């Protein structure tokens, strides 16, 4: 892993979700802090994603057997505005969320141990994994464009569980893993 990702604590503003929403002064979040809540990051060469030995190695090590590509842009994604709103609903999954940004840029927001929002800016070449059970959401930034590879262990499950989902086993397991770390 190498540095290259930028993350920060978010302000409380409810204006346009596509804006950066930095606190003033900015409160950056380090890669180490992200790892403490189970978020992992790699920087890869997106120009060679089809034949990248480094991506292949990660996929083999982690068992990411399934892959597809989604383009999030008003001209490419049917029902774009509603999809973007849906992705921004706070939710969790029963599986890790693995995204490799092939082009464009966007934000993943995750909750820290104290339930504060951290915004993670991702762009071309960023591979990020969010652990099962973490509350999170996704949005495009002002560019309105991101092309991402979605990776899964086995068959993909697209089900999102909107907050509150604190009673789910996966949420309990995630919260317990934070206590242990």
Tab-separated table of N, CA and C in Angstrom:
chain	number	residue	atom	x	y	z
A	1	UNK	N	0.846	-1.193	0.000
A	1	UNK	CA	0.000	0.000	0.000
A	1	UNK	C	0.875	1.235	0.000
A	2	UNK	N	0.429	2.235	-0.697
A	2	UNK	CA	1.154	3.493	-0.664
A	2	UNK	C	0.152	4.606	-0.442
A	3	UNK	N	0.659	5.747	-0.018
A	3	UNK	CA	-0.266	6.848	0.223
A	3	UNK	C	-0.687	7.443	-1.110
A	4	UNK	N	-1.629	8.332	-1.087
A	4	UNK	CA	-2.118	8.908	-2.323
A	4	UNK	C	-3.591	9.195	-2.219
A	5	UNK	N	-4.213	8.637	-1.202
A	5	UNK	CA	-5.624	8.887	-1.013
A	5	UNK	C	-5.785	10.099	-0.097
A	6	UNK	N	-6.852	10.859	-0.327
A	6	UNK	CA	-7.120	12.002	0.533
A	6	UNK	C	-8.465	11.797	1.217
A	7	UNK	N	-8.482	12.016	2.527
A	7	UNK	CA	-9.703	11.861	3.310
A	7	UNK	C	-9.745	12.942	4.382
A	8	UNK	N	-10.965	13.292	4.798
A	8	UNK	CA	-11.132	14.348	5.798
A	8	UNK	C	-12.466	14.183	6.515
A	9	UNK	N	-12.532	14.785	7.715
A	9	UNK	CA	-13.820	14.840	8.422
A	9	UNK	C	-14.718	15.839	7.730
A	10	UNK	N	-16.001	15.493	7.635
A	10	UNK	CA	-16.963	16.320	6.905
A	10	UNK	C	-17.635	17.347	7.806
A	11	UNK	N	-18.058	18.435	7.187
A	11	UNK	CA	-18.890	19.408	7.892
A	11	UNK	C	-20.316	18.867	7.994
A	12	UNK	N	-21.166	19.591	8.690
A	12	UNK	CA	-22.544	19.139	8.920
A	12	UNK	C	-23.517	19.677	7.868
A	13	UNK	N	-23.006	20.396	6.898
A	13	UNK	CA	-23.859	21.051	5.906
A	13	UNK	C	-24.654	20.033	5.096
A	14	UNK	N	-25.893	20.378	4.782
A	14	UNK	CA	-26.721	19.479	3.976
A	14	UNK	C	-26.819	19.975	2.533
A	15	UNK	N	-25.984	20.969	2.177
A	15	UNK	CA	-26.040	21.439	0.785
A	15	UNK	C	-25.480	20.366	-0.142
A	16	UNK	N	-25.444	20.655	-1.417
A	16	UNK	CA	-25.092	19.711	-2.490
A	16	UNK	C	-24.095	18.627	-2.053
A	17	UNK	N	-24.534	17.368	-2.131
A	17	UNK	CA	-23.686	16.236	-1.710
A	17	UNK	C	-22.412	16.104	-2.528
A	18	UNK	N	-22.380	16.717	-3.720
A	18	UNK	CA	-21.234	16.574	-4.622
A	18	UNK	C	-20.080	17.516	-4.263
A	19	UNK	N	-20.314	18.438	-3.329
A	19	UNK	CA	-19.269	19.362	-2.877
A	19	UNK	C	-18.352	18.654	-1.878
A	20	UNK	N	-17.127	19.193	-1.671
A	20	UNK	CA	-16.172	18.495	-0.793
A	20	UNK	C	-16.587	18.394	0.686
A	21	UNK	N	-17.312	19.368	1.202
A	21	UNK	CA	-17.763	19.356	2.602
A	21	UNK	C	-16.617	19.198	3.600
A	22	UNK	N	-15.594	20.024	3.434
A	22	UNK	CA	-14.484	20.033	4.401
A	22	UNK	C	-14.831	20.935	5.579
A	23	UNK	N	-14.326	20.568	6.747
A	23	UNK	CA	-14.417	21.455	7.898
A	23	UNK	C	-13.446	22.618	7.690
A	24	UNK	N	-13.682	23.707	8.382
A	24	UNK	CA	-12.731	24.832	8.356
A	24	UNK	C	-12.264	25.073	9.774
A	25	UNK	N	-10.965	24.889	10.102
A	25	UNK	CA	-9.939	24.385	9.166
A	25	UNK	C	-10.142	22.897	8.863
A	26	UNK	N	-9.562	22.477	7.741
A	26	UNK	CA	-9.664	21.084	7.296
A	26	UNK	C	-9.105	20.143	8.372
A	27	UNK	N	-9.782	19.021	8.585
A	27	UNK	CA	-9.293	17.976	9.499
A	27	UNK	C	-9.006	16.720	8.690
A	28	UNK	N	-7.761	16.575	8.209
A	28	UNK	CA	-7.434	15.405	7.382
A	28	UNK	C	-7.489	14.097	8.175
A	29	UNK	N	-7.736	13.019	7.456
A	29	UNK	CA	-7.744	11.676	8.023
A	29	UNK	C	-6.668	10.883	7.287
A	30	UNK	N	-5.814	10.205	8.044
A	30	UNK	CA	-4.697	9.471	7.439
A	30	UNK	C	-5.130	8.074	6.998
A	31	UNK	N	-4.302	7.474	6.149
A	31	UNK	CA	-4.523	6.099	5.715
A	31	UNK	C	-4.556	5.164	6.924
A	32	UNK	N	-3.688	5.431	7.887
A	32	UNK	CA	-3.643	4.623	9.117
A	32	UNK	C	-4.983	4.690	9.857
A	33	UNK	N	-5.558	5.883	9.960
A	33	UNK	CA	-6.869	6.041	10.621
A	33	UNK	C	-7.959	5.275	9.869
A	34	UNK	N	-7.884	5.303	8.522
A	34	UNK	CA	-8.860	4.545	7.724
A	34	UNK	C	-8.709	3.047	7.975
A	35	UNK	N	-7.463	2.576	8.040
A	35	UNK	CA	-7.221	1.149	8.279
A	35	UNK	C	-7.766	0.714	9.633
A	36	UNK	N	-7.733	1.628	10.622
A	36	UNK	CA	-8.236	1.296	11.960
A	36	UNK	C	-9.748	1.048	11.962
A	37	UNK	N	-10.456	1.563	10.955
A	37	UNK	CA	-11.892	1.271	10.853
A	37	UNK	C	-12.178	0.256	9.732
A	38	UNK	N	-11.110	-0.374	9.227
A	38	UNK	CA	-11.274	-1.472	8.278
A	38	UNK	C	-11.279	-1.085	6.810
A	39	UNK	N	-10.957	0.189	6.510
A	39	UNK	CA	-10.941	0.657	5.122
A	39	UNK	C	-9.511	0.522	4.587
A	40	UNK	N	-9.366	-0.160	3.454
A	40	UNK	CA	-8.031	-0.378	2.872
A	40	UNK	C	-7.941	0.215	1.473
A	41	UNK	N	-6.707	0.532	1.078
A	41	UNK	CA	-6.475	1.303	-0.142
A	41	UNK	C	-5.224	0.821	-0.861
A	42	UNK	N	-5.311	0.777	-2.193
A	42	UNK	CA	-4.167	0.516	-3.050
A	42	UNK	C	-4.190	1.532	-4.188
A	43	UNK	N	-3.013	1.914	-4.662
A	43	UNK	CA	-2.917	2.750	-5.862
A	43	UNK	C	-2.400	1.860	-6.987
A	44	UNK	N	-3.186	1.773	-8.072
A	44	UNK	CA	-2.823	0.926	-9.206
A	44	UNK	C	-2.794	1.755	-10.488
A	45	UNK	N	-2.309	1.151	-11.551
A	45	UNK	CA	-2.271	1.813	-12.854
A	45	UNK	C	-3.531	1.436	-13.636
A	46	UNK	N	-4.520	2.337	-13.606
A	46	UNK	CA	-5.815	2.040	-14.236
A	46	UNK	C	-5.728	1.911	-15.755
A	47	UNK	N	-4.670	2.429	-16.359
A	47	UNK	CA	-4.531	2.337	-17.816
A	47	UNK	C	-4.303	0.903	-18.285
A	48	UNK	N	-3.825	0.036	-17.369
A	48	UNK	CA	-3.544	-1.353	-17.760
A	48	UNK	C	-4.410	-2.350	-16.974
A	49	UNK	N	-5.588	-1.889	-16.497
A	49	UNK	CA	-6.383	-2.734	-15.591
A	49	UNK	C	-6.719	-4.101	-16.188
A	50	UNK	N	-6.850	-4.186	-17.518
A	50	UNK	CA	-7.227	-5.467	-18.120
A	50	UNK	C	-6.129	-6.526	-17.992
A	51	UNK	N	-4.870	-6.079	-17.905
A	51	UNK	CA	-3.750	-7.028	-17.817
A	51	UNK	C	-2.781	-6.679	-16.688
A	52	UNK	N	-3.268	-6.051	-15.640
A	52	UNK	CA	-2.393	-5.579	-14.568
A	52	UNK	C	-2.048	-6.729	-13.615
A	53	UNK	N	-0.754	-7.121	-13.558
A	53	UNK	CA	-0.379	-8.224	-12.658
A	53	UNK	C	-0.627	-7.887	-11.185
A	54	UNK	N	-0.509	-6.608	-10.807
A	54	UNK	CA	-0.734	-6.215	-9.415
A	54	UNK	C	-2.216	-6.398	-9.029
A	55	UNK	N	-3.117	-5.990	-9.936
A	55	UNK	CA	-4.550	-6.189	-9.698
A	55	UNK	C	-4.856	-7.687	-9.632
A	56	UNK	N	-4.271	-8.452	-10.534
A	56	UNK	CA	-4.477	-9.902	-10.566
A	56	UNK	C	-4.043	-10.530	-9.246
A	57	UNK	N	-2.909	-10.073	-8.722
A	57	UNK	CA	-2.368	-10.596	-7.458
A	57	UNK	C	-3.343	-10.299	-6.313
A	58	UNK	N	-3.853	-9.066	-6.239
A	58	UNK	CA	-4.812	-8.681	-5.198
A	58	UNK	C	-6.070	-9.533	-5.318
A	59	UNK	N	-6.570	-9.691	-6.550
A	59	UNK	CA	-7.792	-10.484	-6.762
A	59	UNK	C	-7.597	-11.923	-6.302
A	60	UNK	N	-6.434	-12.498	-6.606
A	60	UNK	CA	-6.167	-13.883	-6.203
A	60	UNK	C	-6.034	-13.997	-4.690
A	61	UNK	N	-5.276	-13.059	-4.078
A	61	UNK	CA	-5.073	-13.091	-2.619
A	61	UNK	C	-6.382	-12.934	-1.857
A	62	UNK	N	-7.261	-12.074	-2.341
A	62	UNK	CA	-8.502	-11.762	-1.626
A	62	UNK	C	-9.690	-12.601	-2.102
A	63	UNK	N	-9.496	-13.358	-3.185
A	63	UNK	CA	-10.574	-14.195	-3.696
A	63	UNK	C	-11.666	-13.429	-4.437
A	64	UNK	N	-11.300	-12.299	-5.039
A	64	UNK	CA	-12.272	-11.490	-5.794
A	64	UNK	C	-12.482	-12.108	-7.169
A	65	UNK	N	-13.420	-13.037	-7.242
A	65	UNK	CA	-13.610	-13.790	-8.476
A	65	UNK	C	-14.533	-13.075	-9.465
A	66	UNK	N	-15.473	-12.280	-8.948
A	66	UNK	CA	-16.436	-11.598	-9.825
A	66	UNK	C	-15.991	-10.164	-10.079
A	67	UNK	N	-16.264	-9.678	-11.308
A	67	UNK	CA	-15.919	-8.304	-11.644
A	67	UNK	C	-16.897	-7.793	-12.684
A	68	UNK	N	-17.339	-6.549	-12.503
A	68	UNK	CA	-18.030	-5.858	-13.584
A	68	UNK	C	-17.641	-4.383	-13.534
A	69	UNK	N	-18.087	-3.632	-14.516
A	69	UNK	CA	-17.722	-2.218	-14.606
A	69	UNK	C	-18.992	-1.394	-14.705
A	70	UNK	N	-19.067	-0.347	-13.898
A	70	UNK	CA	-20.208	0.562	-13.914
A	70	UNK	C	-19.699	1.968	-14.251
A	71	UNK	N	-20.420	2.637	-15.138
A	71	UNK	CA	-20.108	4.034	-15.451
A	71	UNK	C	-21.241	4.886	-14.903
A	72	UNK	N	-20.878	5.786	-14.000
A	72	UNK	CA	-21.858	6.665	-13.362
A	72	UNK	C	-21.721	8.043	-13.986
A	73	UNK	N	-22.641	8.339	-14.894
A	73	UNK	CA	-22.647	9.595	-15.641
A	73	UNK	C	-24.068	9.782	-16.169
A	74	UNK	N	-24.555	11.034	-16.251
A	74	UNK	CA	-25.930	11.236	-16.719
A	74	UNK	C	-26.250	10.577	-18.073
A	75	UNK	N	-25.272	10.493	-18.966
A	75	UNK	CA	-25.510	9.897	-20.291
A	75	UNK	C	-25.370	8.374	-20.309
A	76	UNK	N	-24.791	7.795	-19.256
A	76	UNK	CA	-24.464	6.363	-19.276
A	76	UNK	C	-25.307	5.514	-18.333
A	77	UNK	N	-25.782	6.109	-17.237
A	77	UNK	CA	-26.504	5.346	-16.231
A	77	UNK	C	-27.988	5.694	-16.290
A	78	UNK	N	-28.837	4.723	-16.652
A	78	UNK	CA	-30.281	5.001	-16.684
A	78	UNK	C	-30.779	5.466	-15.316
A	79	UNK	N	-31.702	6.421	-15.310
A	79	UNK	CA	-32.276	6.942	-14.062
A	79	UNK	C	-31.185	7.521	-13.151
A	80	UNK	N	-30.251	8.232	-13.767
A	80	UNK	CA	-29.044	8.744	-13.094
A	80	UNK	C	-29.332	9.463	-11.777
A	81	UNK	N	-30.205	10.479	-11.794
A	81	UNK	CA	-30.433	11.292	-10.590
A	81	UNK	C	-30.950	10.445	-9.422
A	82	UNK	N	-31.887	9.550	-9.691
A	82	UNK	CA	-32.409	8.694	-8.625
A	82	UNK	C	-31.369	7.691	-8.124
A	83	UNK	N	-30.541	7.162	-9.045
A	83	UNK	CA	-29.476	6.233	-8.631
A	83	UNK	C	-28.475	6.946	-7.716
A	84	UNK	N	-28.084	8.161	-8.090
A	84	UNK	CA	-27.114	8.910	-7.288
A	84	UNK	C	-27.688	9.206	-5.893
A	85	UNK	N	-28.970	9.524	-5.846
A	85	UNK	CA	-29.630	9.734	-4.538
A	85	UNK	C	-29.631	8.442	-3.724
A	86	UNK	N	-29.926	7.327	-4.378
A	86	UNK	CA	-29.971	6.032	-3.702
A	86	UNK	C	-28.595	5.652	-3.144
A	87	UNK	N	-27.536	5.842	-3.940
A	87	UNK	CA	-26.180	5.511	-3.486
A	87	UNK	C	-25.799	6.340	-2.255
A	88	UNK	N	-26.433	7.531	-2.114
A	88	UNK	CA	-26.084	8.452	-1.034
A	88	UNK	C	-26.865	8.177	0.253
A	89	UNK	N	-27.826	7.250	0.203
A	89	UNK	CA	-28.510	6.846	1.431
A	89	UNK	C	-27.517	6.068	2.296
A	90	UNK	N	-27.451	6.419	3.577
A	90	UNK	CA	-26.533	5.723	4.477
A	90	UNK	C	-26.962	4.263	4.616
A	91	UNK	N	-26.015	3.334	4.412
A	91	UNK	CA	-26.344	1.908	4.412
A	91	UNK	C	-25.125	1.064	4.771
A	92	UNK	N	-25.369	-0.227	4.888
A	92	UNK	CA	-24.273	-1.184	5.030
A	92	UNK	C	-24.570	-2.383	4.143
A	93	UNK	N	-23.557	-3.231	3.981
A	93	UNK	CA	-23.697	-4.469	3.209
A	93	UNK	C	-23.230	-5.647	4.062
A	94	UNK	N	-23.668	-6.842	3.670
A	94	UNK	CA	-23.236	-8.067	4.349
A	94	UNK	C	-21.872	-8.528	3.851
A	95	UNK	N	-21.385	-7.915	2.775
A	95	UNK	CA	-20.074	-8.245	2.203
A	95	UNK	C	-19.236	-6.975	2.112
A	96	UNK	N	-17.924	-7.150	1.972
A	96	UNK	CA	-17.061	-5.990	1.735
A	96	UNK	C	-17.479	-5.310	0.445
A	97	UNK	N	-17.312	-3.998	0.392
A	97	UNK	CA	-17.533	-3.256	-0.852
A	97	UNK	C	-16.165	-2.944	-1.430
A	98	UNK	N	-15.917	-3.427	-2.634
A	98	UNK	CA	-14.607	-3.277	-3.274
A	98	UNK	C	-14.796	-2.511	-4.568
A	99	UNK	N	-14.144	-1.362	-4.681
A	99	UNK	CA	-14.285	-0.521	-5.872
A	99	UNK	C	-12.914	-0.072	-6.351
A	100	UNK	N	-12.725	-0.197	-7.660
A	100	UNK	CA	-11.486	0.232	-8.309
A	100	UNK	C	-11.870	1.301	-9.323
A	101	UNK	N	-11.399	2.513	-9.109
A	101	UNK	CA	-11.777	3.639	-9.961
A	101	UNK	C	-10.902	3.621	-11.224
A	102	UNK	N	-11.553	3.407	-12.362
A	102	UNK	CA	-10.838	3.310	-13.642
A	102	UNK	C	-10.731	4.666	-14.328
A	103	UNK	N	-11.645	5.572	-13.996
A	103	UNK	CA	-11.641	6.907	-14.590
A	103	UNK	C	-12.578	7.797	-13.776
A	104	UNK	N	-12.359	9.102	-13.860
A	104	UNK	CA	-13.215	10.036	-13.145
A	104	UNK	C	-12.865	10.104	-11.671
A	105	UNK	N	-13.803	10.622	-10.881
A	105	UNK	CA	-13.569	10.798	-9.449
A	105	UNK	C	-14.904	10.832	-8.722
A	106	UNK	N	-14.860	10.537	-7.426
A	106	UNK	CA	-16.075	10.484	-6.621
A	106	UNK	C	-15.686	10.437	-5.148
A	107	UNK	N	-16.702	10.288	-4.298
A	107	UNK	CA	-16.475	10.234	-2.854
A	107	UNK	C	-17.156	9.009	-2.244
A	108	UNK	N	-16.440	8.388	-1.309
A	108	UNK	CA	-17.044	7.437	-0.385
A	108	UNK	C	-17.031	8.094	0.984
A	109	UNK	N	-18.167	8.092	1.653
A	109	UNK	CA	-18.246	8.591	3.022
A	109	UNK	C	-18.427	7.393	3.942
A	110	UNK	N	-17.635	7.352	5.018
A	110	UNK	CA	-17.715	6.260	5.995
A	110	UNK	C	-17.825	6.856	7.395
A	111	UNK	N	-18.442	6.110	8.288
A	111	UNK	CA	-18.547	6.529	9.688
A	111	UNK	C	-17.323	6.050	10.463
A	112	UNK	N	-16.785	6.939	11.311
A	112	UNK	CA	-15.679	6.508	12.171
A	112	UNK	C	-16.242	5.870	13.440
A	113	UNK	N	-15.363	5.521	14.390
A	113	UNK	CA	-15.791	4.844	15.625
A	113	UNK	C	-16.767	5.684	16.429
A	114	UNK	N	-16.672	7.011	16.294
A	114	UNK	CA	-17.542	7.932	17.036
A	114	UNK	C	-18.725	8.406	16.200
A	115	UNK	N	-18.979	7.729	15.085
A	115	UNK	CA	-20.127	8.021	14.229
A	115	UNK	C	-19.982	9.350	13.473
A	116	UNK	N	-18.766	9.832	13.306
A	116	UNK	CA	-18.539	11.048	12.517
A	116	UNK	C	-18.271	10.645	11.071
A	117	UNK	N	-18.740	11.473	10.137
A	117	UNK	CA	-18.517	11.184	8.718
A	117	UNK	C	-17.094	11.532	8.307
A	118	UNK	N	-16.463	10.591	7.605
A	118	UNK	CA	-15.177	10.821	6.934
A	118	UNK	C	-15.445	10.730	5.438
A	119	UNK	N	-14.999	11.738	4.708
A	119	UNK	CA	-15.146	11.720	3.245
A	119	UNK	C	-13.821	11.281	2.640
A	120	UNK	N	-13.895	10.284	1.751
A	120	UNK	CA	-12.709	9.755	1.066
A	120	UNK	C	-12.841	10.096	-0.412
A	121	UNK	N	-11.897	10.885	-0.911
A	121	UNK	CA	-11.909	11.247	-2.336
A	121	UNK	C	-11.173	10.153	-3.102
A	122	UNK	N	-11.850	9.575	-4.088
A	122	UNK	CA	-11.218	8.543	-4.916
A	122	UNK	C	-11.182	9.010	-6.363
A	123	UNK	N	-10.115	8.635	-7.043
A	123	UNK	CA	-9.970	9.001	-8.449
A	123	UNK	C	-9.223	7.884	-9.172
A	124	UNK	N	-8.993	8.092	-10.439
A	124	UNK	CA	-8.406	7.066	-11.312
A	124	UNK	C	-7.200	6.377	-10.664
A	125	UNK	N	-7.270	5.047	-10.607
A	125	UNK	CA	-6.181	4.248	-10.051
A	125	UNK	C	-6.373	3.849	-8.597
A	126	UNK	N	-7.390	4.395	-7.939
A	126	UNK	CA	-7.628	4.069	-6.528
A	126	UNK	C	-8.474	2.810	-6.404
A	127	UNK	N	-7.990	1.862	-5.613
A	127	UNK	CA	-8.744	0.661	-5.250
A	127	UNK	C	-9.013	0.752	-3.759
A	128	UNK	N	-10.284	0.690	-3.390
A	128	UNK	CA	-10.658	0.861	-1.990
A	128	UNK	C	-11.568	-0.281	-1.575
A	129	UNK	N	-11.399	-0.748	-0.326
A	129	UNK	CA	-12.296	-1.759	0.219
A	129	UNK	C	-12.907	-1.224	1.508
A	130	UNK	N	-14.237	-1.339	1.592
A	130	UNK	CA	-14.974	-0.966	2.799
A	130	UNK	C	-15.462	-2.258	3.440
A	131	UNK	N	-15.256	-2.417	4.742
A	131	UNK	CA	-15.607	-3.700	5.363
A	131	UNK	C	-17.119	-3.914	5.464
A	132	UNK	N	-17.531	-5.154	5.419
A	132	UNK	CA	-18.929	-5.508	5.676
A	132	UNK	C	-19.320	-4.930	7.026
A	133	UNK	N	-20.515	-4.332	7.084
A	133	UNK	CA	-21.016	-3.817	8.357
A	133	UNK	C	-20.722	-2.361	8.644
A	134	UNK	N	-19.873	-1.708	7.831
A	134	UNK	CA	-19.583	-0.286	8.059
A	134	UNK	C	-20.702	0.548	7.420
A	135	UNK	N	-21.165	1.559	8.151
A	135	UNK	CA	-22.117	2.491	7.556
A	135	UNK	C	-21.368	3.393	6.581
A	136	UNK	N	-21.922	3.520	5.389
A	136	UNK	CA	-21.253	4.309	4.357
A	136	UNK	C	-22.269	4.803	3.342
A	137	UNK	N	-21.779	5.620	2.421
A	137	UNK	CA	-22.574	6.103	1.287
A	137	UNK	C	-21.591	6.530	0.201
A	138	UNK	N	-22.127	6.737	-0.994
A	138	UNK	CA	-21.296	7.064	-2.161
A	138	UNK	C	-21.935	8.220	-2.906
A	139	UNK	N	-21.093	9.074	-3.453
A	139	UNK	CA	-21.603	10.090	-4.375
A	139	UNK	C	-20.546	10.456	-5.406
A	140	UNK	N	-21.027	10.838	-6.567
A	140	UNK	CA	-20.122	11.469	-7.526
A	140	UNK	C	-19.748	12.836	-6.973
A	141	UNK	N	-18.670	13.411	-7.489
A	141	UNK	CA	-18.325	14.788	-7.130
A	141	UNK	C	-18.892	15.706	-8.219
A	142	UNK	N	-18.392	16.926	-8.275
A	142	UNK	CA	-18.963	17.887	-9.221
A	142	UNK	C	-18.707	17.531	-10.683
A	143	UNK	N	-17.782	16.601	-10.937
A	143	UNK	CA	-17.521	16.160	-12.317
A	143	UNK	C	-18.686	15.316	-12.865
A	144	UNK	N	-19.513	14.770	-11.968
A	144	UNK	CA	-20.630	13.891	-12.359
A	144	UNK	C	-20.178	12.681	-13.171
A	145	UNK	N	-18.968	12.210	-12.910
A	145	UNK	CA	-18.473	11.085	-13.711
A	145	UNK	C	-17.494	10.225	-12.924
A	146	UNK	N	-17.781	8.966	-12.892
A	146	UNK	CA	-16.813	7.989	-12.415
A	146	UNK	C	-17.085	6.657	-13.111
A	147	UNK	N	-16.014	5.978	-13.437
A	147	UNK	CA	-16.087	4.638	-14.024
A	147	UNK	C	-15.363	3.723	-13.055
A	148	UNK	N	-16.080	2.720	-12.554
A	148	UNK	CA	-15.510	1.876	-11.506
A	148	UNK	C	-15.692	0.396	-11.794
A	149	UNK	N	-14.692	-0.367	-11.395
A	149	UNK	CA	-14.782	-1.825	-11.389
A	149	UNK	C	-15.327	-2.236	-10.024
A	150	UNK	N	-16.361	-3.075	-10.060
A	150	UNK	CA	-16.917	-3.617	-8.817
A	150	UNK	C	-16.429	-5.055	-8.691
A	151	UNK	N	-15.830	-5.359	-7.567
A	151	UNK	CA	-15.258	-6.685	-7.333
A	151	UNK	C	-16.002	-7.382	-6.203
A	152	UNK	N	-16.143	-8.695	-6.316
A	152	UNK	CA	-16.828	-9.496	-5.312
A	152	UNK	C	-16.135	-10.828	-5.117
A	153	UNK	N	-16.290	-11.373	-3.918
A	153	UNK	CA	-15.943	-12.764	-3.675
A	153	UNK	C	-17.191	-13.556	-4.042
A	154	UNK	N	-17.104	-14.374	-5.078
A	154	UNK	CA	-18.257	-15.166	-5.508
A	154	UNK	C	-19.303	-14.313	-6.202
A	155	UNK	N	-20.552	-14.766	-6.170
A	155	UNK	CA	-21.636	-14.065	-6.858
A	155	UNK	C	-21.929	-12.729	-6.188
A	156	UNK	N	-22.148	-11.686	-6.981
A	156	UNK	CA	-22.422	-10.379	-6.384
A	156	UNK	C	-23.781	-10.327	-5.688
A	157	UNK	N	-23.796	-9.625	-4.568
A	157	UNK	CA	-25.030	-9.359	-3.838
A	157	UNK	C	-25.162	-7.846	-3.764
A	158	UNK	N	-26.205	-7.299	-4.338
A	158	UNK	CA	-26.340	-5.840	-4.416
A	158	UNK	C	-27.194	-5.275	-3.291
A	159	UNK	N	-27.611	-6.117	-2.360
A	159	UNK	CA	-28.546	-5.656	-1.325
A	159	UNK	C	-27.869	-4.691	-0.356
A	160	UNK	N	-28.506	-3.542	-0.158
A	160	UNK	CA	-28.061	-2.567	0.833
A	160	UNK	C	-29.068	-2.549	1.972
A	161	UNK	N	-28.567	-2.418	3.185
A	161	UNK	CA	-29.422	-2.309	4.362
A	161	UNK	C	-29.271	-0.887	4.897
A	162	UNK	N	-30.314	-0.078	4.688
A	162	UNK	CA	-30.245	1.311	5.119
A	162	UNK	C	-30.227	1.398	6.643
A	163	UNK	N	-29.531	2.435	7.128
A	163	UNK	CA	-29.503	2.675	8.564
A	163	UNK	C	-30.897	3.065	9.032
A	164	UNK	N	-31.372	2.581	10.170
A	164	UNK	CA	-30.653	1.790	11.175
A	164	UNK	C	-30.630	0.287	10.855
A	165	UNK	N	-29.469	-0.317	11.033
A	165	UNK	CA	-29.315	-1.764	10.868
A	165	UNK	C	-28.404	-2.292	11.981
A	166	UNK	N	-28.485	-1.629	13.146
A	166	UNK	CA	-27.575	-1.945	14.254
A	166	UNK	C	-27.777	-3.346	14.820
A	167	UNK	N	-28.975	-3.927	14.603
A	167	UNK	CA	-29.261	-5.253	15.151
A	167	UNK	C	-28.787	-6.384	14.246
A	168	UNK	N	-28.306	-6.031	13.038
A	168	UNK	CA	-27.868	-7.093	12.128
A	168	UNK	C	-26.570	-7.725	12.635
A	169	UNK	N	-26.422	-9.015	12.380
A	169	UNK	CA	-25.231	-9.738	12.846
A	169	UNK	C	-23.958	-9.132	12.288
A	170	UNK	N	-23.993	-8.715	11.018
A	170	UNK	CA	-22.778	-8.190	10.389
A	170	UNK	C	-22.378	-6.853	11.018
A	171	UNK	N	-23.360	-6.029	11.381
A	171	UNK	CA	-23.062	-4.758	12.059
A	171	UNK	C	-22.461	-5.021	13.432
A	172	UNK	N	-23.044	-5.957	14.165
A	172	UNK	CA	-22.525	-6.306	15.495
A	172	UNK	C	-21.081	-6.822	15.384
A	173	UNK	N	-20.829	-7.670	14.390
A	173	UNK	CA	-19.481	-8.204	14.191
A	173	UNK	C	-18.494	-7.091	13.862
A	174	UNK	N	-18.926	-6.155	13.015
A	174	UNK	CA	-18.054	-5.020	12.657
A	174	UNK	C	-17.745	-4.169	13.882
A	175	UNK	N	-18.769	-3.795	14.640
A	175	UNK	CA	-18.579	-2.953	15.839
A	175	UNK	C	-17.659	-3.668	16.827
A	176	UNK	N	-17.856	-4.990	16.969
A	176	UNK	CA	-17.008	-5.784	17.871
A	176	UNK	C	-15.551	-5.781	17.396
A	177	UNK	N	-15.349	-5.837	16.077
A	177	UNK	CA	-13.971	-5.828	15.540
A	177	UNK	C	-13.279	-4.499	15.858
A	178	UNK	N	-14.045	-3.411	15.924
A	178	UNK	CA	-13.466	-2.103	16.269
A	178	UNK	C	-13.016	-2.088	17.723
A	179	UNK	N	-13.796	-2.709	18.577
A	179	UNK	CA	-13.441	-2.760	20.006
A	179	UNK	C	-12.144	-3.530	20.219
A	180	UNK	N	-11.943	-4.540	19.397
A	180	UNK	CA	-10.758	-5.398	19.528
A	180	UNK	C	-9.508	-4.749	18.966
A	181	UNK	N	-9.697	-3.785	18.026
A	181	UNK	CA	-8.507	-3.209	17.377
A	181	UNK	C	-7.931	-2.064	18.177
